[in-house]
Short mmCIF file of C-alpha atoms in Angstrom, two decimals:
data_model
loop_
_atom_site.label_atom_id
_atom_site.label_comp_id
_atom_site.label_asym_id
_atom_site.label_seq_id
_atom_site.Cartn_x
_atom_site.Cartn_y
_atom_site.Cartn_z
CA MET A 230 0.00 0.00 0.00
CA GLY A 231 1.38 3.41 -0.95
CA GLY A 232 1.61 6.35 1.37
CA VAL A 233 -0.95 9.11 1.68
CA GLY A 234 -1.20 10.80 -1.70
CA GLU A 235 -0.62 14.45 -2.38
CA PRO A 236 -3.04 16.59 -4.39
CA GLY A 237 -1.84 16.97 -7.96
CA ARG A 238 -0.05 13.63 -8.00
CA GLY A 239 -0.09 11.95 -11.44
CA HIS A 240 -2.02 8.86 -12.45
CA ALA A 241 -1.08 5.56 -10.82
CA GLN A 242 1.54 3.51 -12.65
CA PRO A 243 0.71 -0.14 -13.52
CA GLY A 244 2.13 -2.47 -10.92
CA ALA A 245 3.06 0.31 -8.52
CA PRO A 246 1.44 0.58 -5.06
CA LEU A 247 -1.60 2.85 -5.12
CA PRO A 248 -1.34 6.12 -3.17
CA THR A 249 -4.04 6.58 -0.55
CA PHE A 250 -6.17 9.66 -0.03
CA ARG A 251 -8.35 11.06 2.72
CA TRP A 252 -11.73 12.64 2.08
CA GLU A 253 -10.42 16.03 3.20
CA GLN A 254 -7.97 15.87 0.29
CA ILE A 255 -10.58 14.68 -2.21
CA ARG A 256 -12.99 17.49 -1.25
CA GLN A 257 -10.49 20.03 -2.56
CA HIS A 258 -10.91 18.68 -6.10
CA ASN A 259 -14.41 19.75 -7.06
CA LEU A 260 -13.63 22.74 -9.25
CA PRO A 261 -14.00 23.39 -12.99
CA GLY A 262 -10.99 21.75 -14.59
CA ASP A 263 -10.09 19.91 -11.37
CA LYS A 264 -12.45 17.01 -10.61
CA TRP A 265 -11.85 13.86 -8.63
CA LEU A 266 -14.42 11.23 -7.72
CA VAL A 267 -14.50 7.88 -5.93
CA ILE A 268 -15.86 4.62 -7.33
CA GLU A 269 -15.63 1.39 -5.33
CA ARG A 270 -13.10 3.08 -2.98
CA ARG A 271 -10.77 3.96 -5.86
CA VAL A 272 -9.95 7.59 -6.61
CA TYR A 273 -10.09 8.85 -10.19
CA ASP A 274 -8.96 12.16 -11.67
CA ILE A 275 -11.54 13.00 -14.36
CA SER A 276 -10.42 16.61 -14.84
CA ARG A 277 -9.34 16.29 -18.48
CA TRP A 278 -11.43 13.27 -19.44
CA ALA A 279 -14.78 14.71 -18.33
CA GLN A 280 -15.25 16.51 -21.65
CA ARG A 281 -15.10 13.14 -23.42
CA HIS A 282 -17.60 11.46 -21.10
CA PRO A 283 -20.41 10.02 -23.29
CA GLY A 284 -23.03 11.38 -20.90
CA GLY A 285 -21.49 14.85 -20.90
CA SER A 286 -19.08 16.61 -18.57
CA ARG A 287 -21.86 18.16 -16.48
CA LEU A 288 -23.39 14.79 -15.63
CA ILE A 289 -20.18 13.24 -14.33
CA GLY A 290 -19.09 16.56 -12.84
CA HIS A 291 -22.14 16.62 -10.57
CA HIS A 292 -20.48 13.79 -8.62
CA GLY A 293 -17.20 15.63 -8.12
CA ALA A 294 -15.50 14.86 -4.78
CA GLU A 295 -18.20 12.27 -3.97
CA ASP A 296 -18.53 8.53 -3.82
CA ALA A 297 -20.15 7.81 -7.20
CA THR A 298 -20.24 4.02 -6.88
CA ASP A 299 -24.01 3.61 -6.96
CA ALA A 300 -24.48 6.20 -9.69
CA PHE A 301 -21.79 4.41 -11.73
CA ARG A 302 -23.64 1.11 -11.39
CA ALA A 303 -27.04 2.69 -12.04
CA PHE A 304 -26.13 4.32 -15.35
CA HIS A 305 -23.98 1.62 -16.98
CA GLN A 306 -24.97 -1.80 -18.27
CA ASP A 307 -21.57 -3.44 -18.91
CA LEU A 308 -19.47 -2.43 -15.92
CA ASN A 309 -16.43 -4.43 -16.98
CA PHE A 310 -16.35 -2.62 -20.31
CA VAL A 311 -16.66 0.81 -18.69
CA ARG A 312 -13.94 0.04 -16.14
CA LYS A 313 -11.44 -0.15 -19.02
CA PHE A 314 -11.96 3.58 -19.54
CA LEU A 315 -11.54 4.26 -15.83
CA GLN A 316 -8.19 2.52 -15.48
CA PRO A 317 -6.09 5.32 -17.08
CA LEU A 318 -7.78 7.83 -14.75
CA LEU A 319 -6.92 5.94 -11.56
CA ILE A 320 -4.72 7.95 -9.18
CA GLY A 321 -5.16 6.09 -5.91
CA GLU A 322 -7.60 4.73 -3.39
CA LEU A 323 -9.22 5.70 -0.12
CA ALA A 324 -7.04 5.27 2.94
CA PRO A 325 -8.02 2.11 4.88
CA GLU A 326 -9.31 4.11 7.85
CA GLU A 327 -11.53 6.30 5.62
CA PRO A 328 -15.26 5.42 5.24
CA SER A 329 -16.50 4.60 1.74
CA HIS A 330 -18.75 7.69 1.82
CA ASP A 331 -18.01 11.25 2.79
CA GLY A 332 -20.42 12.98 5.12
CA PRO A 333 -23.31 11.78 7.31
CA GLN A 334 -24.58 8.83 5.27
CA ASP A 335 -26.22 5.63 6.49
CA ALA A 336 -23.69 2.90 5.71
CA GLN A 337 -26.21 0.14 6.47
CA LEU A 338 -28.72 1.65 4.03
CA VAL A 339 -26.07 1.78 1.31
CA GLU A 340 -25.17 -1.84 1.96
CA ASP A 341 -28.81 -2.95 1.95
CA PHE A 342 -29.55 -1.06 -1.26
CA ARG A 343 -26.64 -2.76 -3.00
CA ALA A 344 -27.93 -6.11 -1.77
CA LEU A 345 -31.35 -5.18 -3.18
CA ARG A 346 -29.80 -4.36 -6.55
CA GLN A 347 -27.97 -7.68 -6.55
CA ALA A 348 -31.25 -9.47 -5.76
CA ALA A 349 -32.90 -7.68 -8.71
CA GLU A 350 -30.05 -8.78 -10.97
CA ASP A 351 -30.36 -12.37 -9.71
CA MET A 352 -34.10 -12.22 -10.52
CA GLU A 353 -33.15 -11.09 -14.05
CA LEU A 354 -35.18 -7.89 -13.65
CA PHE A 355 -32.72 -6.01 -15.83
CA GLU A 356 -33.50 -8.31 -18.77
CA ALA A 357 -35.87 -6.80 -21.33
CA LYS A 358 -38.75 -8.69 -22.96
CA PRO A 359 -38.48 -8.16 -26.74
CA ALA A 360 -42.21 -8.82 -27.23
CA PHE A 361 -43.13 -5.98 -24.85
CA PHE A 362 -41.11 -3.38 -26.72
CA ALA A 363 -42.08 -4.75 -30.14
CA LEU A 364 -45.75 -4.26 -29.27
CA LEU A 365 -44.95 -0.82 -27.91
CA LEU A 366 -43.25 0.21 -31.15
CA GLY A 367 -46.14 -1.21 -33.19
CA HIS A 368 -48.74 0.76 -31.28
CA ILE A 369 -46.60 3.92 -31.61
CA LEU A 370 -46.35 3.55 -35.37
CA ALA A 371 -50.07 2.85 -35.62
CA MET A 372 -51.27 5.64 -33.32
CA GLU A 373 -48.44 8.21 -33.42
CA ALA A 374 -48.60 8.09 -29.62
CA GLN A 375 -46.11 7.65 -26.78
CA SER A 376 -42.94 8.02 -28.80
CA TRP A 377 -41.60 9.94 -25.80
CA CYS A 378 -41.91 6.81 -23.66
CA LEU A 379 -40.07 4.52 -26.06
CA GLN A 380 -37.22 6.95 -26.67
CA HIS A 381 -36.98 7.31 -22.89
CA ASP A 382 -36.60 3.53 -22.56
CA LEU A 383 -33.95 3.50 -25.27
CA GLY A 384 -32.08 6.42 -23.72
CA HIS A 385 -31.79 4.44 -20.51
CA THR A 386 -30.45 1.45 -22.49
CA SER A 387 -33.22 -0.74 -21.09
CA VAL A 388 -34.43 -2.30 -24.38
CA PHE A 389 -31.42 -3.93 -26.03
CA ARG A 390 -28.47 -5.60 -24.35
CA LYS A 391 -25.98 -3.67 -26.47
CA SER A 392 -25.82 0.04 -25.63
CA GLN A 393 -25.09 0.96 -29.24
CA TRP A 394 -28.34 -0.61 -30.45
CA ASN A 395 -30.26 1.42 -27.89
CA HIS A 396 -28.54 4.63 -28.98
CA VAL A 397 -29.20 4.05 -32.70
CA ALA A 398 -32.84 3.16 -32.07
CA GLN A 399 -33.26 6.20 -29.83
CA GLN A 400 -31.94 8.48 -32.57
CA PHE A 401 -34.57 7.10 -34.94
CA VAL A 402 -37.47 7.38 -32.49
CA MET A 403 -36.46 10.77 -31.11
CA GLY A 404 -35.43 12.21 -34.46
CA GLN A 405 -37.77 10.72 -37.07
CA LEU A 406 -40.85 10.27 -34.87
CA LYS A 407 -40.51 13.38 -32.62
CA GLY A 408 -38.16 15.84 -34.33
CA PHE A 409 -35.79 16.19 -31.39
CA SER A 410 -32.15 15.37 -30.68
CA ALA A 411 -31.42 12.18 -28.73
CA HIS A 412 -28.12 13.63 -27.53
CA TRP A 413 -29.86 16.75 -26.25
CA TRP A 414 -32.41 14.67 -24.36
CA ASN A 415 -29.78 12.43 -22.75
CA PHE A 416 -27.62 15.43 -21.80
CA ARG A 417 -30.59 16.98 -20.03
CA HIS A 418 -32.31 13.91 -18.64
CA PHE A 419 -29.32 12.11 -17.18
CA GLN A 420 -28.50 15.16 -15.06
CA HIS A 421 -32.02 14.93 -13.68
CA HIS A 422 -31.43 11.30 -12.74
CA ALA A 423 -28.02 11.92 -11.23
CA LYS A 424 -29.19 14.74 -8.96
CA PRO A 425 -33.00 14.87 -8.89
CA ASN A 426 -34.58 18.07 -7.52
CA ILE A 427 -31.16 19.66 -6.88
CA PHE A 428 -30.85 23.28 -8.03
CA HIS A 429 -28.29 23.94 -10.79
CA LYS A 430 -27.78 20.20 -11.29
CA ASP A 431 -31.28 19.05 -12.25
CA PRO A 432 -32.50 21.11 -15.24
CA ASP A 433 -36.12 20.14 -14.49
CA VAL A 434 -36.22 22.21 -11.30
CA THR A 435 -33.81 24.98 -12.26
CA VAL A 436 -36.72 27.07 -13.54
CA ALA A 437 -36.32 30.37 -11.64
CA PRO A 438 -37.10 33.20 -12.23
CA VAL A 439 -40.21 31.95 -14.06
CA PHE A 440 -41.32 29.58 -11.28
CA LEU A 441 -40.06 29.29 -7.71
CA LEU A 442 -39.78 25.81 -6.25
CA GLY A 443 -38.71 24.61 -2.82
CA GLU A 444 -35.86 26.53 -1.21
CA SER A 445 -35.72 29.14 -3.99
CA SER A 446 -38.98 30.62 -2.67
CA ILE A 447 -37.37 31.73 0.58
CA GLU A 448 -34.19 32.89 -1.17
CA TYR A 449 -36.07 35.10 -3.64
CA GLY A 450 -38.29 36.47 -0.88
CA LYS A 451 -35.40 37.40 1.41
CA LYS A 452 -33.56 39.10 -1.46
CA LYS A 453 -36.72 41.04 -2.45
CA ARG A 454 -36.72 39.59 -5.96
CA ARG A 455 -40.03 39.96 -7.76
CA TYR A 456 -39.78 39.35 -11.50
CA LEU A 457 -43.27 37.83 -11.62
CA PRO A 458 -46.22 37.64 -9.19
CA TYR A 459 -45.00 34.40 -7.65
CA ASN A 460 -47.87 34.23 -5.19
CA HIS A 461 -50.02 33.57 -8.28
CA GLN A 462 -47.64 31.15 -10.02
CA HIS A 463 -50.07 28.28 -9.49
CA LEU A 464 -52.46 30.20 -11.78
CA TYR A 465 -50.12 31.37 -14.54
CA PHE A 466 -48.67 27.85 -14.56
CA PHE A 467 -51.74 26.85 -16.61
CA LEU A 468 -50.93 29.50 -19.21
CA ILE A 469 -47.19 28.98 -19.74
CA GLY A 470 -46.35 25.63 -18.14
CA PRO A 471 -48.14 22.69 -19.73
CA PRO A 472 -49.09 24.48 -22.99
CA LEU A 473 -45.64 25.74 -23.97
CA LEU A 474 -42.98 23.36 -22.63
CA THR A 475 -42.41 21.24 -25.75
CA LEU A 476 -43.68 23.84 -28.24
CA VAL A 477 -41.38 26.66 -27.11
CA ASN A 478 -38.82 25.70 -24.45
CA PHE A 479 -37.90 22.26 -25.78
CA GLU A 480 -37.90 23.37 -29.43
CA VAL A 481 -35.55 26.30 -28.78
CA GLU A 482 -33.30 24.45 -26.35
CA ASN A 483 -33.12 21.41 -28.63
CA LEU A 484 -32.19 23.44 -31.74
CA ALA A 485 -29.59 25.48 -29.84
CA TYR A 486 -27.99 22.29 -28.49
CA MET A 487 -27.72 20.68 -31.93
CA LEU A 488 -26.14 23.79 -33.43
CA VAL A 489 -23.77 24.65 -30.59
CA CYS A 490 -22.67 21.03 -30.07
CA MET A 491 -22.61 20.36 -33.83
CA GLN A 492 -24.86 17.31 -33.63
CA TRP A 493 -25.37 17.21 -37.40
CA THR A 494 -26.74 13.64 -37.45
CA ASP A 495 -29.43 14.58 -34.97
CA LEU A 496 -30.19 17.69 -37.02
CA LEU A 497 -30.73 15.54 -40.12
CA TRP A 498 -33.01 13.20 -38.19
CA ALA A 499 -35.05 16.16 -36.93
CA ALA A 500 -35.24 17.58 -40.47
CA SER A 501 -36.59 14.23 -41.67
CA PHE A 502 -39.42 14.49 -39.13
CA TYR A 503 -40.48 17.95 -40.29
CA SER A 504 -40.22 16.91 -43.94
CA ARG A 505 -42.39 13.87 -43.35
CA PHE A 506 -44.92 15.84 -41.34
CA LEU A 507 -45.32 18.56 -43.96
CA LEU A 508 -45.41 16.11 -46.87
CA CYS A 509 -48.11 14.05 -45.14
CA TYR A 510 -50.43 16.86 -44.05
CA SER A 511 -49.87 19.79 -46.43
CA PRO A 512 -51.76 18.11 -49.29
CA PHE A 513 -54.84 17.86 -47.05
CA TYR A 514 -54.71 21.09 -45.05
CA GLY A 515 -52.30 23.31 -46.96
CA LEU A 516 -49.10 24.66 -45.42
CA PRO A 517 -50.87 26.97 -42.90
CA GLY A 518 -53.18 24.15 -41.83
CA ALA A 519 -50.29 21.71 -41.45
CA LEU A 520 -48.39 24.21 -39.30
CA LEU A 521 -51.49 24.80 -37.18
CA LEU A 522 -51.86 21.04 -36.74
CA PHE A 523 -48.21 20.82 -35.67
CA VAL A 524 -48.74 23.51 -33.02
CA ALA A 525 -51.91 21.80 -31.77
CA VAL A 526 -50.14 18.43 -31.46
CA ARG A 527 -47.17 19.96 -29.65
CA VAL A 528 -49.43 21.80 -27.20
CA LEU A 529 -51.46 18.65 -26.54
CA GLU A 530 -48.41 16.46 -25.93
CA SER A 531 -46.87 19.22 -23.83
CA HIS A 532 -49.80 19.01 -21.42
CA TRP A 533 -49.34 15.25 -21.14
CA PHE A 534 -45.57 15.57 -20.71
CA VAL A 535 -45.68 18.18 -17.93
CA TRP A 536 -48.39 16.55 -15.83
CA ILE A 537 -47.04 13.00 -16.16
CA THR A 538 -43.39 13.81 -15.51
CA GLN A 539 -43.86 16.38 -12.75
CA MET A 540 -46.52 14.71 -10.62
CA ASN A 541 -43.76 12.56 -9.10
CA HIS A 542 -41.25 15.36 -8.43
CA ILE A 543 -42.54 18.91 -7.90
CA PRO A 544 -44.44 18.04 -4.68
CA LYS A 545 -41.27 16.51 -3.21
CA GLU A 546 -38.22 18.10 -1.57
CA ILE A 547 -36.47 20.61 -3.87
CA GLY A 548 -33.33 22.46 -2.87
CA HIS A 549 -29.55 22.60 -2.87
CA GLU A 550 -27.11 19.71 -2.80
CA LYS A 551 -27.33 17.58 0.36
CA HIS A 552 -24.70 14.96 -0.60
CA ARG A 553 -26.91 12.02 0.28
CA ASP A 554 -26.31 8.41 -0.70
CA TRP A 555 -27.90 7.21 -3.96
CA ALA A 556 -31.01 5.58 -2.47
CA SER A 557 -31.79 8.44 -0.07
CA SER A 558 -31.34 11.12 -2.72
CA GLN A 559 -33.67 9.35 -5.16
CA LEU A 560 -36.34 8.61 -2.56
CA ALA A 561 -36.35 12.20 -1.25
CA ALA A 562 -37.14 13.50 -4.75
CA THR A 563 -39.68 10.96 -6.04
CA CYS A 564 -43.02 9.40 -5.28
CA ASN A 565 -45.22 6.84 -7.02
CA VAL A 566 -48.76 6.93 -8.38
CA GLU A 567 -51.14 4.05 -7.76
CA PRO A 568 -50.79 1.51 -10.58
CA SER A 569 -53.51 0.22 -12.88
CA LEU A 570 -53.46 -1.08 -16.44
CA PHE A 571 -54.57 2.33 -17.73
CA ILE A 572 -52.21 4.42 -15.59
CA ASP A 573 -49.28 2.13 -16.39
CA TRP A 574 -49.96 2.63 -20.11
CA PHE A 575 -50.90 6.30 -19.95
CA SER A 576 -47.80 7.26 -17.96
CA GLY A 577 -45.39 4.90 -19.71
CA HIS A 578 -44.88 3.22 -16.31
CA LEU A 579 -43.54 6.49 -14.90
CA ASN A 580 -46.06 6.05 -12.10
CA PHE A 581 -43.33 3.72 -10.73
CA GLN A 582 -41.00 6.70 -10.46
CA ILE A 583 -39.24 5.45 -7.32
CA GLU A 584 -38.21 2.17 -8.93
CA HIS A 585 -37.27 3.95 -12.15
CA HIS A 586 -34.97 6.37 -10.33
CA LEU A 587 -33.32 3.71 -8.21
CA PHE A 588 -32.74 1.46 -11.23
CA PRO A 589 -32.76 3.65 -14.36
CA THR A 590 -31.58 0.87 -16.71
CA MET A 591 -34.24 -1.62 -15.57
CA PRO A 592 -36.89 -2.40 -18.25
CA ARG A 593 -40.11 -0.81 -17.08
CA HIS A 594 -42.19 -3.97 -17.36
CA ASN A 595 -40.28 -5.22 -14.28
CA TYR A 596 -41.05 -2.28 -11.96
CA ARG A 597 -44.01 -4.09 -10.42
CA LYS A 598 -41.76 -7.04 -9.55
CA VAL A 599 -39.04 -5.03 -7.84
CA ALA A 600 -41.47 -2.68 -6.03
CA PRO A 601 -42.06 -5.02 -3.02
CA LEU A 602 -38.29 -5.28 -2.48
CA VAL A 603 -37.96 -1.49 -2.53
CA GLN A 604 -40.86 -1.13 -0.10
CA ALA A 605 -39.18 -3.57 2.28
CA LEU A 606 -35.93 -1.61 2.13
CA CYS A 607 -37.77 1.65 2.90
CA ALA A 608 -39.66 0.06 5.79
CA LYS A 609 -36.43 -1.29 7.30
CA HIS A 610 -34.73 2.10 7.24
CA GLY A 611 -37.71 4.32 8.00
CA LEU A 612 -37.68 5.94 4.56
CA SER A 613 -40.79 7.32 2.91
CA TYR A 614 -42.25 5.21 0.10
CA GLU A 615 -45.06 7.50 -1.01
CA VAL A 616 -47.84 6.29 -3.32
CA LYS A 617 -50.68 8.60 -4.36
CA PRO A 618 -53.89 8.32 -6.33
CA PHE A 619 -53.48 9.72 -9.86
CA LEU A 620 -55.76 12.74 -9.43
CA THR A 621 -54.21 13.59 -6.07
CA ALA A 622 -50.77 13.59 -7.68
CA LEU A 623 -51.96 16.06 -10.33
CA VAL A 624 -53.59 18.37 -7.79
CA ASP A 625 -50.44 18.29 -5.66
CA ILE A 626 -48.46 19.94 -8.48
CA VAL A 627 -50.70 23.00 -8.29
CA GLY A 628 -50.74 22.87 -4.49
CA SER A 629 -46.95 22.80 -4.34
CA LEU A 630 -46.68 25.81 -6.64
CA LYS A 631 -49.17 27.72 -4.49
CA LYS A 632 -47.32 26.78 -1.30
CA SER A 633 -44.01 27.95 -2.76
CA GLY A 634 -45.61 31.19 -3.89
CA ASP A 635 -47.06 31.80 -0.43
CA VAL A 636 -43.67 31.14 1.18
CA TRP A 637 -42.07 33.65 -1.21
CA LEU A 638 -44.71 36.30 -0.37
CA GLU A 639 -44.28 35.79 3.36
CA ALA A 640 -40.50 36.17 3.11
CA TYR A 641 -40.83 39.11 0.70
CA LEU A 642 -43.13 41.08 3.00
CA HIS A 643 -41.53 40.35 6.36
CA GLN A 644 -37.78 40.14 5.85
#
């Protein structure tokens, strides 16, 4: 075993004893251009490599100076293959006396969650059923519905065993069937999974100054910031939230990403969608009618997207980084909606949001099977496993916005 390492020391040499590091040393390396992280008690310097990370530098950077073991296992299918890319980045390991996690984390919970994941693997719950996804694709092609759900499955590499097949299929579904960039979606969505409901790390909740969520309500109130009437945000949400997310925000953000990041393949796929759409509908409705139909479809699907994706998150804890373990961080930011055949289909199984966040690469047809194991883990450790009726979950979105607006007004008037 090597001695205690010094910050700035080069990568470990093959065959040489590994230097050891303490958490107080690792914490110093969480800056732009200087990032270390820990996986399975080994310390890696990702400072230069982060820009080449397939999921994007921001995603891996969110775990800077942390133990990223469970996130590493959650996002990757073939761990042995990915470890080959980690080896050149290895600079040392945690000192023997150092805990595997920095900060006040429940070591027994971490151990039990990893045992739960192993049990799910032994039950083959990460194996996809080809017939399920074949029927899903058939019903999408027939009805032009729920393409979002299938591309979401493909983005999480939960359909095919080979990651590359998932990525190619996702580009087709996202590009040809929806007109969006698969790379843009993954860049955005994986950050949400890595750090759900964490400001400046989860794009889904970094929505100020348009809406105030969680801890931002108090911050804006104390600083006397009033760009909009936030005490009425639960009302103007109906005007600019569900109607405009995919039509305006996603369209602009998606196009900017493809151009800035030079994702020309994605741009061609998106162009093929618009070409197909106009060629199919212009002969019947004319160009103005086809464009009006496009807007109507985008507004309709935007309503579905906002309500279905946010009913599990907005009513939960939203704030700044707490540096929790994987299971605790996911459970604090998610809740489930009572399952039924209709709700499972209508939500694309996102009513099992807890299971999806704990095991993002698990095929969604297995969420029901792993749910009892997750419930047992939560019961053992006194963690909340919240399940709501569907309508209650929808109403809670509006209630949470109103509560945040009221908190902002109280702080604004009395600080």
